[in-house]
Coordinates of C-alpha atoms and ligand atoms in Angstrom, one line a residue:
X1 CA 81.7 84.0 129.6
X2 CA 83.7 84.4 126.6
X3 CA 86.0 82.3 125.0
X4 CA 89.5 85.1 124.2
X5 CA 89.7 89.2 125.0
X6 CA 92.2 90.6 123.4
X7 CA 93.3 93.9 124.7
X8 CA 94.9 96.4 122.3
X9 CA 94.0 96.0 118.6
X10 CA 97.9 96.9 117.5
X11 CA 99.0 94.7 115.2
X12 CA 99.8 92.0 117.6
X13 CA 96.1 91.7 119.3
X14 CA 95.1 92.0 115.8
X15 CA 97.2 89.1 114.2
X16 CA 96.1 86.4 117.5
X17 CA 92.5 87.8 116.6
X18 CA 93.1 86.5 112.8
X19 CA 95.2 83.6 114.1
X20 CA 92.1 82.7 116.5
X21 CA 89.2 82.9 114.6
X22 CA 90.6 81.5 111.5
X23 CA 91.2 78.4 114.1
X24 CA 87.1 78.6 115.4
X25 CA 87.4 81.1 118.2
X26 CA 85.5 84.2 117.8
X27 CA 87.6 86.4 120.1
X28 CA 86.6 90.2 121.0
X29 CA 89.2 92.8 121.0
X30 CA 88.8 95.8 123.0
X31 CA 91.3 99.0 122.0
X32 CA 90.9 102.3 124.1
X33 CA 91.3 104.1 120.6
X34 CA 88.1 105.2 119.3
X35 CA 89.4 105.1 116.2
X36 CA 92.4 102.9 114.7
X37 CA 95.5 104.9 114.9
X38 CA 96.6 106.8 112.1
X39 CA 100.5 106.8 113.6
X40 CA 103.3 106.3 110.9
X41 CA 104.9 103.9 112.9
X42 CA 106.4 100.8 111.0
X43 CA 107.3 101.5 107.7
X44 CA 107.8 97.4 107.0
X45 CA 108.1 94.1 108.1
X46 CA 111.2 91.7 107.8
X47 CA 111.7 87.5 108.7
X48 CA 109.4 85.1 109.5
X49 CA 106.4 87.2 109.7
X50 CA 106.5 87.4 106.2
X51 CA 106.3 83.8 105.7
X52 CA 103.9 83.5 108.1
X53 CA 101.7 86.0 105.8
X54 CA 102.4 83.8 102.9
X55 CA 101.2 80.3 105.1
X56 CA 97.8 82.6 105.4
X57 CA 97.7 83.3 101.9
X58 CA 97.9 86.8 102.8
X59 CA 101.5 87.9 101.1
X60 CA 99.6 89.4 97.8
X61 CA 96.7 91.8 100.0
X62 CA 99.6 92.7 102.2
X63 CA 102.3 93.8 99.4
X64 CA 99.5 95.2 97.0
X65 CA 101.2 98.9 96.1
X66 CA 103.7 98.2 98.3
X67 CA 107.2 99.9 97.5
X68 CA 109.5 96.9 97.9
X69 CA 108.4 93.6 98.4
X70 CA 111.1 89.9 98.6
X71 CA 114.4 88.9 99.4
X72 CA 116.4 92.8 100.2
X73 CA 119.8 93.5 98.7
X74 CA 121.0 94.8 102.1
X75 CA 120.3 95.6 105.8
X76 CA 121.9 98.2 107.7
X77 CA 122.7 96.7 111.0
X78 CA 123.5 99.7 113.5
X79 CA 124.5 101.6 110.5
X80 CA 127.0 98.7 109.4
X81 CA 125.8 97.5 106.1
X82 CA 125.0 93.9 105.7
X83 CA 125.2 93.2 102.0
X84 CA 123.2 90.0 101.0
X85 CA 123.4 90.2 97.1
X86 CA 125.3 87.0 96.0
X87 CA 124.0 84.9 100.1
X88 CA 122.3 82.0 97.7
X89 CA 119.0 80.6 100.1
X90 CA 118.8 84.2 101.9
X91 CA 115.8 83.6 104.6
X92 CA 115.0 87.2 105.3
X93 CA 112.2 88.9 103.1
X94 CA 111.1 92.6 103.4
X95 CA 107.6 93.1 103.1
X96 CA 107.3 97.5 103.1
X97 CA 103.9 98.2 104.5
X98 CA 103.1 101.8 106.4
X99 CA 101.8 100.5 109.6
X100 CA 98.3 101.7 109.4
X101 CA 97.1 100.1 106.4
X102 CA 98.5 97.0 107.6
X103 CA 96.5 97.1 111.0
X104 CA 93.7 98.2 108.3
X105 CA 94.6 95.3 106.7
X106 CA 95.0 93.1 109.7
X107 CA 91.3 94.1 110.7
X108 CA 89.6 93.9 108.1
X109 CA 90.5 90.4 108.1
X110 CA 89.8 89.6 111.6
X111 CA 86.2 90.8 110.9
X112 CA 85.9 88.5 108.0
X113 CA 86.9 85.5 109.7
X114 CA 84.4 86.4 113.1
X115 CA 86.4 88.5 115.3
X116 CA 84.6 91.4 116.9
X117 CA 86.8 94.5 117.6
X118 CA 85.3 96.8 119.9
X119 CA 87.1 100.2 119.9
X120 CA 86.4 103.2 122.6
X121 CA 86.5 100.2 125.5
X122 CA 89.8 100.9 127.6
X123 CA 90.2 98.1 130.5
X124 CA 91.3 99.6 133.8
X125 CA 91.6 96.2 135.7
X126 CA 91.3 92.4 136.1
X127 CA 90.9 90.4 138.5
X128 CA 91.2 86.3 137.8
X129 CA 90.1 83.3 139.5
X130 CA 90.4 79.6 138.4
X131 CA 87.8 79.7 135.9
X132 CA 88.3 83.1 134.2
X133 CA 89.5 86.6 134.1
X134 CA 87.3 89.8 134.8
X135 CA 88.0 93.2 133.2
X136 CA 86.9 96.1 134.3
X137 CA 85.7 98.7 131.4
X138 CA 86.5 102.8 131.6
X139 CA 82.5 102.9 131.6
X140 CA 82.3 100.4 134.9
X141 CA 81.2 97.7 133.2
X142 CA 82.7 94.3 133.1
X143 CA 83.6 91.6 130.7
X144 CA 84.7 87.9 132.0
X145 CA 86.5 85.1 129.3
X146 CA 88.7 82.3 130.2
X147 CA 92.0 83.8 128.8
X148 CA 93.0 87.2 128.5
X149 CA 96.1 88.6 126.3
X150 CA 97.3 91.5 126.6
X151 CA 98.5 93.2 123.7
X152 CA 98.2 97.0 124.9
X153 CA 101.8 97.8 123.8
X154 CA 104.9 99.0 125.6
X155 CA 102.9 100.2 129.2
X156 CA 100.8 97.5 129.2
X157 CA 98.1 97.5 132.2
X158 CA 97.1 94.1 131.5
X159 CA 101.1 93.5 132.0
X160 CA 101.1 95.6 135.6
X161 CA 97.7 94.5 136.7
X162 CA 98.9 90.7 136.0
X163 CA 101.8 91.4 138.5
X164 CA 104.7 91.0 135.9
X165 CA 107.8 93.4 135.8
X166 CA 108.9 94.6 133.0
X167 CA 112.8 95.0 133.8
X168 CA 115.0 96.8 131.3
X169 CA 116.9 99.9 130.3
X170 CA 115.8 103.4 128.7
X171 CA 118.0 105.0 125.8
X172 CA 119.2 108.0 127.0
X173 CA 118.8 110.0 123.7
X174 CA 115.8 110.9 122.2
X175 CA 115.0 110.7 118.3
X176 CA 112.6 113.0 116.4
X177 CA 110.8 111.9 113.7
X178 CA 109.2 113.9 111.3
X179 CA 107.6 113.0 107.6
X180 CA 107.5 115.8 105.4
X181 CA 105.8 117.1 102.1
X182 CA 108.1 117.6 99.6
X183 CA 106.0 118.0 96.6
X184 CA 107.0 117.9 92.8
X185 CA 111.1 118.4 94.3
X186 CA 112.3 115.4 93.8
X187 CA 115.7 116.6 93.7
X188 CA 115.6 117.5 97.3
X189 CA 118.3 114.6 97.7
X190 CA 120.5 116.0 95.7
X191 CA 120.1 119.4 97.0
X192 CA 120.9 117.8 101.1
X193 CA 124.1 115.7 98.8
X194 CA 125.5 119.2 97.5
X195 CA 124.9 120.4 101.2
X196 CA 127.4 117.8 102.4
X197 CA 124.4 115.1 103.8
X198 CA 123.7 112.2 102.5
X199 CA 120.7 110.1 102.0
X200 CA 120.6 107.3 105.5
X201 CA 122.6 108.1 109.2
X202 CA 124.3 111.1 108.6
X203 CA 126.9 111.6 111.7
X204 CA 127.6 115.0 113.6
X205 CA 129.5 116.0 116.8
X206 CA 126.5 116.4 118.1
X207 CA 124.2 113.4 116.9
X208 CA 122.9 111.4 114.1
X209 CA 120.4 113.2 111.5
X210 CA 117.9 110.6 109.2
X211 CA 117.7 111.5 105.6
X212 CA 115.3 108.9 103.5
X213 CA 112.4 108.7 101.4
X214 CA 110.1 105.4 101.2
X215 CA 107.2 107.1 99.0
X216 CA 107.2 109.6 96.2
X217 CA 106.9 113.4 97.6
X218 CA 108.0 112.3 101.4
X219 CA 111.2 113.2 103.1
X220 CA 111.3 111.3 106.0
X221 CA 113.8 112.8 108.2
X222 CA 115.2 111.7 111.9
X223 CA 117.1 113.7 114.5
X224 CA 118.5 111.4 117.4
X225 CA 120.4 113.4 120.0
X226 CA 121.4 112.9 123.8
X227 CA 120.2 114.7 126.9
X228 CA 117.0 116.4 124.7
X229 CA 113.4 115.8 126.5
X230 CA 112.0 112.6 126.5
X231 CA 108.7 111.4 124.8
X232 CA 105.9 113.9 123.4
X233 CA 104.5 116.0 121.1
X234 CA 106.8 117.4 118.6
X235 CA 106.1 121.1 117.3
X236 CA 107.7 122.0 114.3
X237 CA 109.9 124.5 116.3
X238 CA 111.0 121.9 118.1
X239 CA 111.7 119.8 115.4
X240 CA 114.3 122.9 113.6
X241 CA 116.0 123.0 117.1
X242 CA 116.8 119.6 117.1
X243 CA 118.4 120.1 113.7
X244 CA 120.2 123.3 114.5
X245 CA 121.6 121.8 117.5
X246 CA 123.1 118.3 115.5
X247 CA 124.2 120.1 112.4
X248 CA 124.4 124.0 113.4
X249 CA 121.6 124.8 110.7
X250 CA 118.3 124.8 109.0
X251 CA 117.1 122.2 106.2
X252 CA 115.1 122.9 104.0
X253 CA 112.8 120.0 104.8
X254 CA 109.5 120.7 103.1
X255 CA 105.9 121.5 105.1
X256 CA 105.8 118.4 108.2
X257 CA 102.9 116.2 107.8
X258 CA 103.6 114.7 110.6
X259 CA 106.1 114.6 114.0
X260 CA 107.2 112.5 116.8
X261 CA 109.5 111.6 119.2
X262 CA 110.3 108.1 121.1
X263 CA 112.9 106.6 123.6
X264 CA 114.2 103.5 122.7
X265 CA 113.5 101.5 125.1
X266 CA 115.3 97.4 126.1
X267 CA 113.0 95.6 128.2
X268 CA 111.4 91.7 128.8
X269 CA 108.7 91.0 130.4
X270 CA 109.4 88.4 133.5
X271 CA 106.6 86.2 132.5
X272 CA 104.9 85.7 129.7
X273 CA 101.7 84.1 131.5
X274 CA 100.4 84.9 134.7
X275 CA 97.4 81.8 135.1
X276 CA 94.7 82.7 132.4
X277 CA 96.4 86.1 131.4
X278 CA 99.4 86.2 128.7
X279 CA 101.4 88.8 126.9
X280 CA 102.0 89.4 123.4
X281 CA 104.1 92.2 121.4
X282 CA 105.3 95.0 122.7
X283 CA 103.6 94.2 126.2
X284 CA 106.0 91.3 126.2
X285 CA 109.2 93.3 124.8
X286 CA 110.8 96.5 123.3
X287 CA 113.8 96.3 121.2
X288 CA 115.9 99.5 121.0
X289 CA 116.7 99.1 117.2
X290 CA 114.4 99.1 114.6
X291 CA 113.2 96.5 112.3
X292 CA 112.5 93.3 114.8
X293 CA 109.5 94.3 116.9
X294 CA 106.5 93.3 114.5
X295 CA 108.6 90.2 113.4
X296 CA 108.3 89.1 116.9
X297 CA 105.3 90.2 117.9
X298 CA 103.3 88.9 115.7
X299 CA 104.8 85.4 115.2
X300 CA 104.5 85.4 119.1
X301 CA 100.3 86.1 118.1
X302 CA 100.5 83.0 115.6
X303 CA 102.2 80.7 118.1
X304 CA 99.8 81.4 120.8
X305 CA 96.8 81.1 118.7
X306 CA 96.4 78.0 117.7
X307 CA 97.6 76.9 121.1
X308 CA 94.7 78.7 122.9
X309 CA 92.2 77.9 120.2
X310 CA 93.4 74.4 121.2
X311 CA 92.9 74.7 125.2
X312 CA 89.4 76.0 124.1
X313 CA 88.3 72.7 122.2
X314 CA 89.8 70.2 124.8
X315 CA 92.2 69.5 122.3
X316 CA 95.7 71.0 124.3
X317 CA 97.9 68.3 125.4
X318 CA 99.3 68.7 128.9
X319 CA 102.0 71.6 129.2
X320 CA 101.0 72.9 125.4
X321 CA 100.0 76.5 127.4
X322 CA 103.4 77.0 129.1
X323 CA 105.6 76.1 125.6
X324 CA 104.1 79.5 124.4
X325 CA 107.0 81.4 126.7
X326 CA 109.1 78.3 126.4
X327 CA 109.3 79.2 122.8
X328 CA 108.6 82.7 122.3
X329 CA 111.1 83.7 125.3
X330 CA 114.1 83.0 124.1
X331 CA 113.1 84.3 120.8
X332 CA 112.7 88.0 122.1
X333 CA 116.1 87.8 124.2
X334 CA 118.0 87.0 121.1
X335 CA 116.2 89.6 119.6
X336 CA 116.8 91.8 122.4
X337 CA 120.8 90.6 122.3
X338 CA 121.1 91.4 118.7
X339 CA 119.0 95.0 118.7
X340 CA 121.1 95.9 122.0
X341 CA 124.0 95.3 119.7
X342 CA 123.2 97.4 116.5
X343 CA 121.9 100.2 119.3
X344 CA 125.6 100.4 120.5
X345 CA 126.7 100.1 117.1
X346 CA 124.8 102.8 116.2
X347 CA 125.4 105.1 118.5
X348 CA 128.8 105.0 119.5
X349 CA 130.9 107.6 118.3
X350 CA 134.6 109.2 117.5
X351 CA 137.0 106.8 116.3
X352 CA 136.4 104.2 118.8
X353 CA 133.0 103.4 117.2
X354 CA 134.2 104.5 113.7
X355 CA 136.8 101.1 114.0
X356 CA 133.8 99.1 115.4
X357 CA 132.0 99.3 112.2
X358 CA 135.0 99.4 110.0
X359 CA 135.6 95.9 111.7
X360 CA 132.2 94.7 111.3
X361 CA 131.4 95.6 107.8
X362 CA 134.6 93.7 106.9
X363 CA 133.5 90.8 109.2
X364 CA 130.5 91.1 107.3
X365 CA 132.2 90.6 104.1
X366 CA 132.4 86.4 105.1
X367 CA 129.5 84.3 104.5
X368 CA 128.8 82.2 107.3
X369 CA 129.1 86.0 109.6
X370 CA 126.9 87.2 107.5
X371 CA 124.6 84.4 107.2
X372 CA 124.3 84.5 111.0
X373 CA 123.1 87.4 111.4
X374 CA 120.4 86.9 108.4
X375 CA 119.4 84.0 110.4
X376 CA 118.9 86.6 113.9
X377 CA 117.4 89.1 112.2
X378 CA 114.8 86.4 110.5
X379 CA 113.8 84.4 113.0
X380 CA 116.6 85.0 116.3
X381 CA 118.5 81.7 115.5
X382 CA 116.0 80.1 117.5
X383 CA 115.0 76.3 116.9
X384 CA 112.2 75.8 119.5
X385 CA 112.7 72.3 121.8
X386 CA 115.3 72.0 124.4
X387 CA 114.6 73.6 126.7
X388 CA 110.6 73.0 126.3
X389 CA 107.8 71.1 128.9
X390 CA 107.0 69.2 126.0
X391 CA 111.0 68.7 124.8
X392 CA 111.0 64.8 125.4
X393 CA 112.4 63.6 122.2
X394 CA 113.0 66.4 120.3
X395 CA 116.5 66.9 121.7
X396 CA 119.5 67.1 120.0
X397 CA 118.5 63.5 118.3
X398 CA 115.7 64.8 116.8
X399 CA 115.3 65.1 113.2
X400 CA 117.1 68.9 112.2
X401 CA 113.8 70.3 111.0
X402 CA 112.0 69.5 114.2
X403 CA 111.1 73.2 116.1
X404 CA 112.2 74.9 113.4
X405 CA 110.1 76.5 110.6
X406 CA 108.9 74.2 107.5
X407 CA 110.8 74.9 104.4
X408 CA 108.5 75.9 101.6
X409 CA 109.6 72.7 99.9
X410 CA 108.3 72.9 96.1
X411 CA 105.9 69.5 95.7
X412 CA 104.1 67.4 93.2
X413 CA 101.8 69.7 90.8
X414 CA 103.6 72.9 90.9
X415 CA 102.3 73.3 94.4
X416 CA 104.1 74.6 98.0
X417 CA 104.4 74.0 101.3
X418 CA 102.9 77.3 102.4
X419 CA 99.7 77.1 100.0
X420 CA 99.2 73.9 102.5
X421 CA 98.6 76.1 105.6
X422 CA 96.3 78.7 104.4
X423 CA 93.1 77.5 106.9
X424 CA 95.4 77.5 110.5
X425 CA 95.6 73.3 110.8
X426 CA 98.1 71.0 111.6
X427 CA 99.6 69.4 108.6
X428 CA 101.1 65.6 108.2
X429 CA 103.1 66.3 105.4
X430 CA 103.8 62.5 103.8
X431 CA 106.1 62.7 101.1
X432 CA 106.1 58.9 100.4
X433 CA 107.0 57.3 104.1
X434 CA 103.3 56.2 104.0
X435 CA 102.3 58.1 107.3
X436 CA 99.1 58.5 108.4
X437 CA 96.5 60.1 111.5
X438 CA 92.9 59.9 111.2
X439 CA 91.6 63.4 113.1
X440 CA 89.2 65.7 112.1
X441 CA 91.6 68.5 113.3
X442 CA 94.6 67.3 111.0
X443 CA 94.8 67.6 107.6
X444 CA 96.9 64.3 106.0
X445 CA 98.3 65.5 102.4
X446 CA 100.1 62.9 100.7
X447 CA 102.3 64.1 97.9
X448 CA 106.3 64.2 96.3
X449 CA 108.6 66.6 96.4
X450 CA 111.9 66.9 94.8
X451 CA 115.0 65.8 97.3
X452 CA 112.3 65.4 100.4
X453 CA 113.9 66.3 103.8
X454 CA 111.8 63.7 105.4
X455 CA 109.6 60.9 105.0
X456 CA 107.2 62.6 106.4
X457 CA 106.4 66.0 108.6
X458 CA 103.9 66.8 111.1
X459 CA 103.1 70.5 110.8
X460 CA 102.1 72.6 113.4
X461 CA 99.4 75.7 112.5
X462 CA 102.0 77.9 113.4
X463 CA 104.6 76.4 110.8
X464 CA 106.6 74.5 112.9
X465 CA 107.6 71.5 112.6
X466 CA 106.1 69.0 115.1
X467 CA 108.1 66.0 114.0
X468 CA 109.9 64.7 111.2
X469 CA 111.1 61.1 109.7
X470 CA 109.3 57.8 109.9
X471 CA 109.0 56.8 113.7
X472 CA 107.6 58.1 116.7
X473 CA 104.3 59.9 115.0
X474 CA 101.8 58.8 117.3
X475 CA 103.4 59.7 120.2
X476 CA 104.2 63.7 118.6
X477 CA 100.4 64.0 117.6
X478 CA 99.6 63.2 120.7
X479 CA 102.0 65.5 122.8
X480 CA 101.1 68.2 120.6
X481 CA 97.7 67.3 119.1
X482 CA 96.3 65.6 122.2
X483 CA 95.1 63.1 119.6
X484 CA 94.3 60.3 121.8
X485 CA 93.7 57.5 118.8
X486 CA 96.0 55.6 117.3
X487 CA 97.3 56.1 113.4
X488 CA 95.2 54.6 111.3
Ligands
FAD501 C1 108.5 105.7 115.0 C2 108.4 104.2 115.1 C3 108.9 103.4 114.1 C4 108.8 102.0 114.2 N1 109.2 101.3 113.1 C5 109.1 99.9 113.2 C6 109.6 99.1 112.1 O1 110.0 99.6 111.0 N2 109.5 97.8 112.2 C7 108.9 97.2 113.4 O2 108.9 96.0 113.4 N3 108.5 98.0 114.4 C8 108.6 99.3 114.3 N4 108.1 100.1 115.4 C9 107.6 99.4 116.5 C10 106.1 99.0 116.3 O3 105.4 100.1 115.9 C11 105.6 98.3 117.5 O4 106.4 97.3 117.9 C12 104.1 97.8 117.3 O5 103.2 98.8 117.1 C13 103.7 97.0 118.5 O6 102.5 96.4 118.3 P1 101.6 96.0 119.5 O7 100.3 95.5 118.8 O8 102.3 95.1 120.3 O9 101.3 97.3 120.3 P2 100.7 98.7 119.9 O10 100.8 98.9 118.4 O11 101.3 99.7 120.8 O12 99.1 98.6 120.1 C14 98.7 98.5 121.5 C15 97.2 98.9 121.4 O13 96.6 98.7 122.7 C16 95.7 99.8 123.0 N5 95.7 99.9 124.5 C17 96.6 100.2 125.3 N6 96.2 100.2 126.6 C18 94.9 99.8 126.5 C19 93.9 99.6 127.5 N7 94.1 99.8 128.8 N8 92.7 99.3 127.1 C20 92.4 99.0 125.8 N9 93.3 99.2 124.8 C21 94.5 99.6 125.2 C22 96.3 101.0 122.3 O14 95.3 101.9 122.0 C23 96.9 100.3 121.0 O15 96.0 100.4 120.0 C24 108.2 101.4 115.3 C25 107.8 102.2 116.4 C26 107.8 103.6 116.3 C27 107.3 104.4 117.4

């Protein structure tokens, strides 16, 4: 029997792949594809996943050619700009990556740390029992492993063969997406700007049209209209309809290199874990405004990891399993909350929706508004504990720090937090308390830092902090770490 199967090798099922095998697992990920998909999906990633890349050392691969890489001047939230220039300790960082060279990216990595990704294998079934979970192949045959995820994406049949609903709501306009060649013209911009357009959202009567370039020679361009046919392939007749019909002309647009068309879609799953099967990504969630889906679905992948990696050793305190939706849950319905919100924004128009965004950019204007929704967009607000199986102490009392992420405090020898979690293991961070845990599992790295938060912090492979301060150690390694001896 093996250990993990991953189902989908998106970027999700890729990322627990990395995530598990850099913590010992050798997990085998199965994708229908044949081939990895060459969609243009995700043109970046934004919040905590990038920190998460820079933990794994991974930040400088990742942003290699990339077209914008660090802390972004601005956000446009629902078309309501969020301006951060002058927001001094801004959290979010934009990472720009097309989305195929990062699961390129993503896989090649897997491979090197000893994941297997099997592509041409779709599952059609499973069936569990207390032991493990059975799939059933698209050529008949079968593959059994304790745990299962499924990371198959927005119509998950890991999700529907697990038994979880996926309640929610469907846009009910459709946007066409198109990326086109524009060749040496570079001044194609200014040609749409002397036809009254401009680069962004550009509002009509009859919709919203995209305008915006994120590589040299390609115009990416957008249509989003109501009552138009759903999902599918996009001819590039259809795709001149759509932008007759929202501006009541042609563009001259430049040859397509490639076209779709999506429905936005708001939906969570009900359950996160069915016994041995979980969900991960867009199998778990879809946010119907852009920018917050990888964020989450992959920083679900690295808190599920090193949990799972953990079950597999023995090593998984009581209840460590079930914090996975404890956590991760409330993460996507803030995330969910706050992409509902820039939909509406978005989309609602005349002058009722005009003085929505008039309001909000000024709102916006204030700090601690805007330094709010930083904070949602980064990470959803969320500081993992209350409400969690394993929440004991770390309620309210707790040290602030605790089930948040570690701040990349600068230390001792020009070094950083993050270079400390590059190989996946826990961390006990002590910064002069004199702490210490003798376990092979958990590395002990004694050192200064300037202004230390803490005595001491016990770091989870995820980032999180475990626990903070100078009492009650023992007992956290053990609720998290299962580590049964005493401090040394
Ligand atoms: C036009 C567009 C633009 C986007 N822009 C952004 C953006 O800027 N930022 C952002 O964060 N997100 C963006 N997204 C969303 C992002 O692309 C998805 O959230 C992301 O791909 C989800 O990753 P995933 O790994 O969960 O699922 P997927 O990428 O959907 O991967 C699922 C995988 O599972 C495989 N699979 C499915 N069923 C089976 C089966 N039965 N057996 C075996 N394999 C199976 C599929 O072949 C696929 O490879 C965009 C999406 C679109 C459509």
């Amino acid at each position: 029997m093996d250990d993990v199967l991953i189902v989908g090798a998106g970027p999700v099922g890729l990322m627990l792949a990395c995530e598990l095998a850099l913590a010992g697992v050798r997990p085998i990920v199965l994708d229908k594809r044949p081939e990895p998909s060459e969609l243009p999906r995700a043109n970046g990633l934004g919040g905590q996943i990038v920190d998460l890349l820079d933990h794994r050392g991974l930040l400088e691969r990742f942003s290699a050619g990339s077209p914008f890489a660090g802390r972004p001047p601005g956000f446009p939230f629902g078309s309501v700009p969020l301006r951060f220039a002058g927001l001094a300790d801004l959290p979010l960082r934009l990472l720009m990556i097309q989305q195929p060279r990062m699961e390129r990216l993503l896989a090649e990595r897997a491979e090197e740390l000893g994941a297997e990704i099997r592509r041409g294998c779709e599952v059609l079934s499973l069936a569990q029992d207390e032991e493990g979970v059975t799939l059933e192949l698209g050529d008949r045959r079968r593959m059994r492993a304790r745990y299962v995820v499924g990371c198959d994406g927005g119509r998950s049949g890991v999700r529907r063969e697990a038994g979880i609903g996926f309640p929610g709501t469907t846009d009910d306009e459709v946007l066409r997406l198109g990326h086109f060649a524009t060749g040496a013209d570079t001044g194609i911009f200014e040609a749409l700007e002397t036809d009254g357009l401009a680069p962004g959202w550009n509002r009509t009567p009859n919709g919203r049209l995209l305008l915006t370039s994120l590589q040299h020679g390609v115009l990416i361009a957008g249509v989003r209209e109501k009552g138009a046919p759903g999902d599918g392939p996009v001819t590039p007749e259809d795709f001149r309809a759509a932008v007759r019909r929202v501006l009541g002309r042609d563009l001259p647009l430049g040859e397509p290199l490639w076209l779709s068309s999506t429905v936005a879609q708001a939906r969570l799953a009900e359950r996160y874990r069915a016994g041995r099967v979980f969900l991960a990504g867009d199998a778990a969630h879809l946010f119907p405004a852009g920018g917050s889906a990888l964020n989450v679905g992959m920083t679900d992948a690295a808190n599920l990891g090193w949990k799972l990696a953990a079950a597999l050793r023995g090593r998984a305190s009581e209840g460590l399993l079930d914090t996975y939706e404890s956590e991760r849950r409330p993460v996507a319905e803030r995330a969910l909350m706050q992409t509902r919100a820039q939909a509406v924004l978005d989309r609602l128009e005349g002058e009722d929706g005009a003085a929505l965004r008039e309001l909000l950019t000024e709102v916006f204007a204030f700090e601690e508004p805007l330094r709010h929704v930083a904070g949602l967009l980064h990470d959803s607000g969320v500081r993992y504990g209350p409400a969690h199986p394993l929440a004991g102490r770390y309620g309210p009392e707790a040290h602030p720090l605790v089930g948040r992420f570690v701040p990349d405090l600068a230390l001792a020898g020009g070094r950083r937090v993050a270079e400390l979690m590059r190989e996946g293991r826990p961390v006990l961070l002590d910064l002069g308390g004199g702490a210490t845990l003798d376990d092979d599992w958990i590395d002990v790295v004694r050192t200064r830092a300037d202004d230390p938060p803490a005595d001491a912090l016990l770091i989870r492979p995820d980032g999180y902090v475990a626990w903070a301060g100078t009492d009650g150690l023992a007992e956290a390694a053990r609720e998290w770490f299962n580590l049964t001896a005493s401090p040394a």
